[in-house]
mmCIF file of C-alpha atoms in Angstrom:
data_model
loop_
_atom_site.group_PDB
_atom_site.id
_atom_site.type_symbol
_atom_site.label_atom_id
_atom_site.label_comp_id
_atom_site.label_asym_id
_atom_site.label_seq_id
_atom_site.Cartn_x
_atom_site.Cartn_y
_atom_site.Cartn_z
ATOM 1 C CA VAL A 7 4.150 15.606 10.155
ATOM 2 C CA ASP A 8 7.007 17.051 8.982
ATOM 3 C CA ARG A 9 7.280 17.568 5.218
ATOM 4 C CA ILE A 10 7.220 14.831 3.117
ATOM 5 C CA SER A 11 8.856 14.122 0.450
ATOM 6 C CA LEU A 12 8.497 11.724 -1.966
ATOM 7 C CA ARG A 13 11.690 9.624 -3.753
ATOM 8 C CA PRO A 14 11.969 6.021 -5.908
ATOM 9 C CA ALA A 15 12.466 2.657 -4.387
ATOM 10 C CA ALA A 16 15.956 1.382 -4.959
ATOM 11 C CA PRO A 17 17.610 -2.140 -3.267
ATOM 12 C CA ASP A 18 18.337 -0.346 -0.316
ATOM 13 C CA ASP A 19 15.662 0.128 1.024
ATOM 14 C CA GLU A 20 14.691 -3.821 0.402
ATOM 15 C CA PRO A 21 14.978 -4.111 4.962
ATOM 16 C CA PHE A 22 12.390 -0.641 5.624
ATOM 17 C CA LEU A 23 9.654 -2.063 2.806
ATOM 18 C CA LYS A 24 9.561 -5.770 5.001
ATOM 19 C CA GLU A 25 9.885 -4.018 7.490
ATOM 20 C CA LEU A 26 6.653 -2.423 6.562
ATOM 21 C CA PHE A 27 4.873 -5.585 5.458
ATOM 22 C CA PHE A 28 5.544 -7.023 8.888
ATOM 23 C CA ASP A 29 4.410 -4.170 10.258
ATOM 24 C CA ILE A 30 1.217 -4.282 8.598
ATOM 25 C CA ARG A 31 1.060 -8.091 8.463
ATOM 26 C CA ARG A 32 1.777 -8.647 12.466
ATOM 27 C CA PRO A 33 -1.565 -7.955 14.069
ATOM 28 C CA GLU A 34 -3.427 -10.135 12.076
ATOM 29 C CA PHE A 35 -0.888 -13.669 13.468
ATOM 30 C CA GLU A 36 -0.969 -11.891 16.744
ATOM 31 C CA MET A 37 -4.651 -12.078 16.610
ATOM 32 C CA ALA A 38 -4.595 -15.648 16.205
ATOM 33 C CA GLY A 39 -2.203 -16.416 19.091
ATOM 34 C CA MET A 40 0.586 -17.043 17.350
ATOM 35 C CA PRO A 41 4.271 -16.800 19.551
ATOM 36 C CA VAL A 42 6.352 -14.746 17.636
ATOM 37 C CA GLU A 43 9.057 -17.484 17.366
ATOM 38 C CA GLN A 44 7.399 -18.096 14.420
ATOM 39 C CA LEU A 45 5.706 -15.465 13.578
ATOM 40 C CA LYS A 46 8.764 -14.182 11.400
ATOM 41 C CA PRO A 47 9.515 -17.639 8.909
ATOM 42 C CA ILE A 48 5.842 -17.228 7.714
ATOM 43 C CA LEU A 49 6.016 -13.541 7.118
ATOM 44 C CA ASP A 50 9.216 -14.042 5.344
ATOM 45 C CA MET A 51 8.125 -15.877 3.011
ATOM 46 C CA GLN A 52 4.760 -14.289 2.238
ATOM 47 C CA TYR A 53 6.763 -11.693 1.953
ATOM 48 C CA LEU A 54 8.631 -12.762 -0.729
ATOM 49 C CA ILE A 55 5.510 -14.210 -2.310
ATOM 50 C CA ARG A 56 4.059 -11.014 -2.555
ATOM 51 C CA LYS A 57 7.327 -9.312 -3.972
ATOM 52 C CA ARG A 58 7.252 -11.963 -6.445
ATOM 53 C CA SER A 59 3.803 -11.755 -7.702
ATOM 54 C CA TYR A 60 3.819 -8.115 -8.060
ATOM 55 C CA GLU A 61 6.973 -7.668 -10.248
ATOM 56 C CA ASP A 62 5.772 -10.336 -12.593
ATOM 57 C CA THR A 63 1.925 -8.772 -11.745
ATOM 58 C CA TYR A 64 2.405 -5.386 -11.812
ATOM 59 C CA ARG A 65 5.850 -5.369 -14.443
ATOM 60 C CA ASP A 66 5.596 -1.620 -15.737
ATOM 61 C CA ALA A 67 4.931 -0.210 -11.294
ATOM 62 C CA ARG A 68 6.748 3.404 -9.871
ATOM 63 C CA SER A 69 7.128 2.302 -5.885
ATOM 64 C CA LEU A 70 7.980 5.066 -4.494
ATOM 65 C CA ILE A 71 8.785 5.961 -0.123
ATOM 66 C CA ALA A 72 7.340 8.851 1.183
ATOM 67 C CA VAL A 73 10.876 9.699 3.463
ATOM 68 C CA VAL A 74 9.386 12.800 6.650
ATOM 69 C CA GLY A 75 12.132 14.129 8.186
ATOM 70 C CA ASN A 76 15.192 11.667 6.782
ATOM 71 C CA GLU A 77 13.196 8.531 7.826
ATOM 72 C CA PRO A 78 11.279 6.109 5.479
ATOM 73 C CA ALA A 79 7.931 5.659 6.724
ATOM 74 C CA ALA A 80 5.418 4.590 3.736
ATOM 75 C CA ASN A 81 5.872 3.010 0.136
ATOM 76 C CA ILE A 82 3.648 3.878 -2.953
ATOM 77 C CA MET A 83 2.982 1.336 -5.785
ATOM 78 C CA THR A 84 1.230 2.803 -8.431
ATOM 79 C CA VAL A 85 0.945 1.424 -12.575
ATOM 80 C CA HIS A 86 0.296 4.525 -15.034
ATOM 81 C CA GLU A 87 -1.980 4.055 -17.590
ATOM 82 C CA ALA A 88 -3.156 6.536 -20.943
ATOM 83 C CA ASN A 89 -6.198 6.989 -18.625
ATOM 84 C CA GLU A 90 -5.675 6.294 -15.357
ATOM 85 C CA VAL A 91 -4.025 5.385 -12.963
ATOM 86 C CA HIS A 92 -4.109 1.831 -10.370
ATOM 87 C CA LEU A 93 -3.284 2.080 -6.961
ATOM 88 C CA ILE A 94 -1.545 -1.158 -6.126
ATOM 89 C CA ASP A 95 -0.908 0.097 -2.130
ATOM 90 C CA VAL A 96 -0.368 2.522 0.350
ATOM 91 C CA ALA A 97 1.103 1.683 2.655
ATOM 92 C CA VAL A 98 2.753 3.274 5.952
ATOM 93 C CA LEU A 99 4.548 2.785 9.575
ATOM 94 C CA GLY A 100 3.262 2.797 12.568
ATOM 95 C CA LYS A 101 4.683 4.919 14.255
ATOM 96 C CA PHE A 102 3.565 7.331 11.132
ATOM 97 C CA ARG A 103 -0.499 6.406 10.952
ATOM 98 C CA GLY A 104 -2.849 8.832 11.659
ATOM 99 C CA GLN A 105 -0.806 12.060 10.693
ATOM 100 C CA GLY A 106 -1.882 12.278 7.131
ATOM 101 C CA ILE A 107 0.407 11.001 5.454
ATOM 102 C CA GLY A 108 -1.826 8.284 3.401
ATOM 103 C CA SER A 109 -4.374 11.040 2.720
ATOM 104 C CA SER A 110 -1.074 13.001 1.831
ATOM 105 C CA LEU A 111 0.044 9.636 -1.035
ATOM 106 C CA ILE A 112 -3.037 9.593 -2.681
ATOM 107 C CA GLU A 113 -4.114 13.841 -3.014
ATOM 108 C CA SER A 114 -1.142 14.260 -4.883
ATOM 109 C CA LEU A 115 -1.863 11.312 -6.836
ATOM 110 C CA LYS A 116 -4.452 13.043 -7.838
ATOM 111 C CA THR A 117 -2.578 16.104 -9.348
ATOM 112 C CA GLU A 118 -1.091 13.569 -11.576
ATOM 113 C CA THR A 119 -4.490 11.826 -13.722
ATOM 114 C CA ASP A 120 -8.223 12.060 -13.907
ATOM 115 C CA LYS A 121 -9.735 9.115 -12.527
ATOM 116 C CA ILE A 122 -7.710 6.732 -9.308
ATOM 117 C CA ALA A 123 -8.480 2.699 -9.919
ATOM 118 C CA LEU A 124 -8.148 0.372 -6.653
ATOM 119 C CA MET A 125 -8.880 -3.366 -4.836
ATOM 120 C CA VAL A 126 -8.631 -2.582 -1.346
ATOM 121 C CA PHE A 127 -9.895 -6.222 0.853
ATOM 122 C CA LYS A 128 -13.550 -5.623 1.782
ATOM 123 C CA THR A 129 -12.632 -6.468 5.441
ATOM 124 C CA ASN A 130 -10.300 -3.762 5.816
ATOM 125 C CA ALA A 131 -12.437 -1.316 7.067
ATOM 126 C CA ALA A 132 -10.223 1.628 7.969
ATOM 127 C CA ALA A 133 -8.631 1.929 4.810
ATOM 128 C CA ILE A 134 -12.242 1.969 2.734
ATOM 129 C CA ARG A 135 -13.617 4.395 5.070
ATOM 130 C CA LEU A 136 -10.142 6.724 4.608
ATOM 131 C CA TYR A 137 -10.334 6.165 0.436
ATOM 132 C CA ARG A 138 -14.285 7.007 0.216
ATOM 133 C CA LYS A 139 -13.128 10.199 2.620
ATOM 134 C CA LEU A 140 -10.914 11.074 -0.860
ATOM 135 C CA GLY A 141 -14.143 10.450 -2.962
ATOM 136 C CA PHE A 142 -13.997 6.845 -4.421
ATOM 137 C CA GLU A 143 -16.670 4.911 -4.891
ATOM 138 C CA ARG A 144 -17.245 1.742 -4.885
ATOM 139 C CA ILE A 145 -17.323 -0.101 -8.642
ATOM 140 C CA GLY A 146 -18.067 -3.406 -8.070
ATOM 141 C CA GLU A 147 -15.893 -6.211 -5.827
ATOM 142 C CA ASP A 148 -14.332 -9.254 -7.541
ATOM 143 C CA GLY A 149 -14.168 -12.215 -4.609
ATOM 144 C CA MET A 150 -12.272 -10.222 -1.230
ATOM 145 C CA TYR A 151 -12.171 -7.228 -2.749
ATOM 146 C CA GLU A 152 -13.653 -4.182 -2.790
ATOM 147 C CA MET A 153 -13.384 -2.111 -6.341
ATOM 148 C CA MET A 154 -13.575 1.634 -6.183
ATOM 149 C CA GLU A 155 -12.557 4.036 -8.504
ATOM 150 C CA TRP A 156 -11.903 8.039 -7.995
ATOM 151 C CA LYS A 157 -13.195 9.883 -10.361
ATOM 152 C CA ASN A 158 -11.866 14.227 -11.273
ATOM 153 C CA ALA A 159 -14.807 16.334 -11.602
#
């Protein structure tokens, strides 16, 4: 992959963030056979709900846009506390997946802290595999989520 640069997310990144959300969530609905004309309003509503929820829950979150070349490719959202970083979300646009961008973002995060905690959907096997490959260990579960953490040795 070309060189990845990071910059803080800004209000004018909203179209990219929405595209990224749609890109990640669309397959779930398409597998259920939902027509495209019904899909967009549902995804619009879910995007707004998640955005508001994140803003309310993670007031101190840092949201960074990963740029490859001149094109936004991914988003990583974290909350930094005294002893650890909480990885809230990491998402890579479909056409950039499989190029090591997600791994690179997480490896970069490791240089900032001695502990990273996260929660991932139990059904997200690809993400769980990635986190395990990057040294995260399962520390518990909470309903639909597996809780994982990485600690600097």
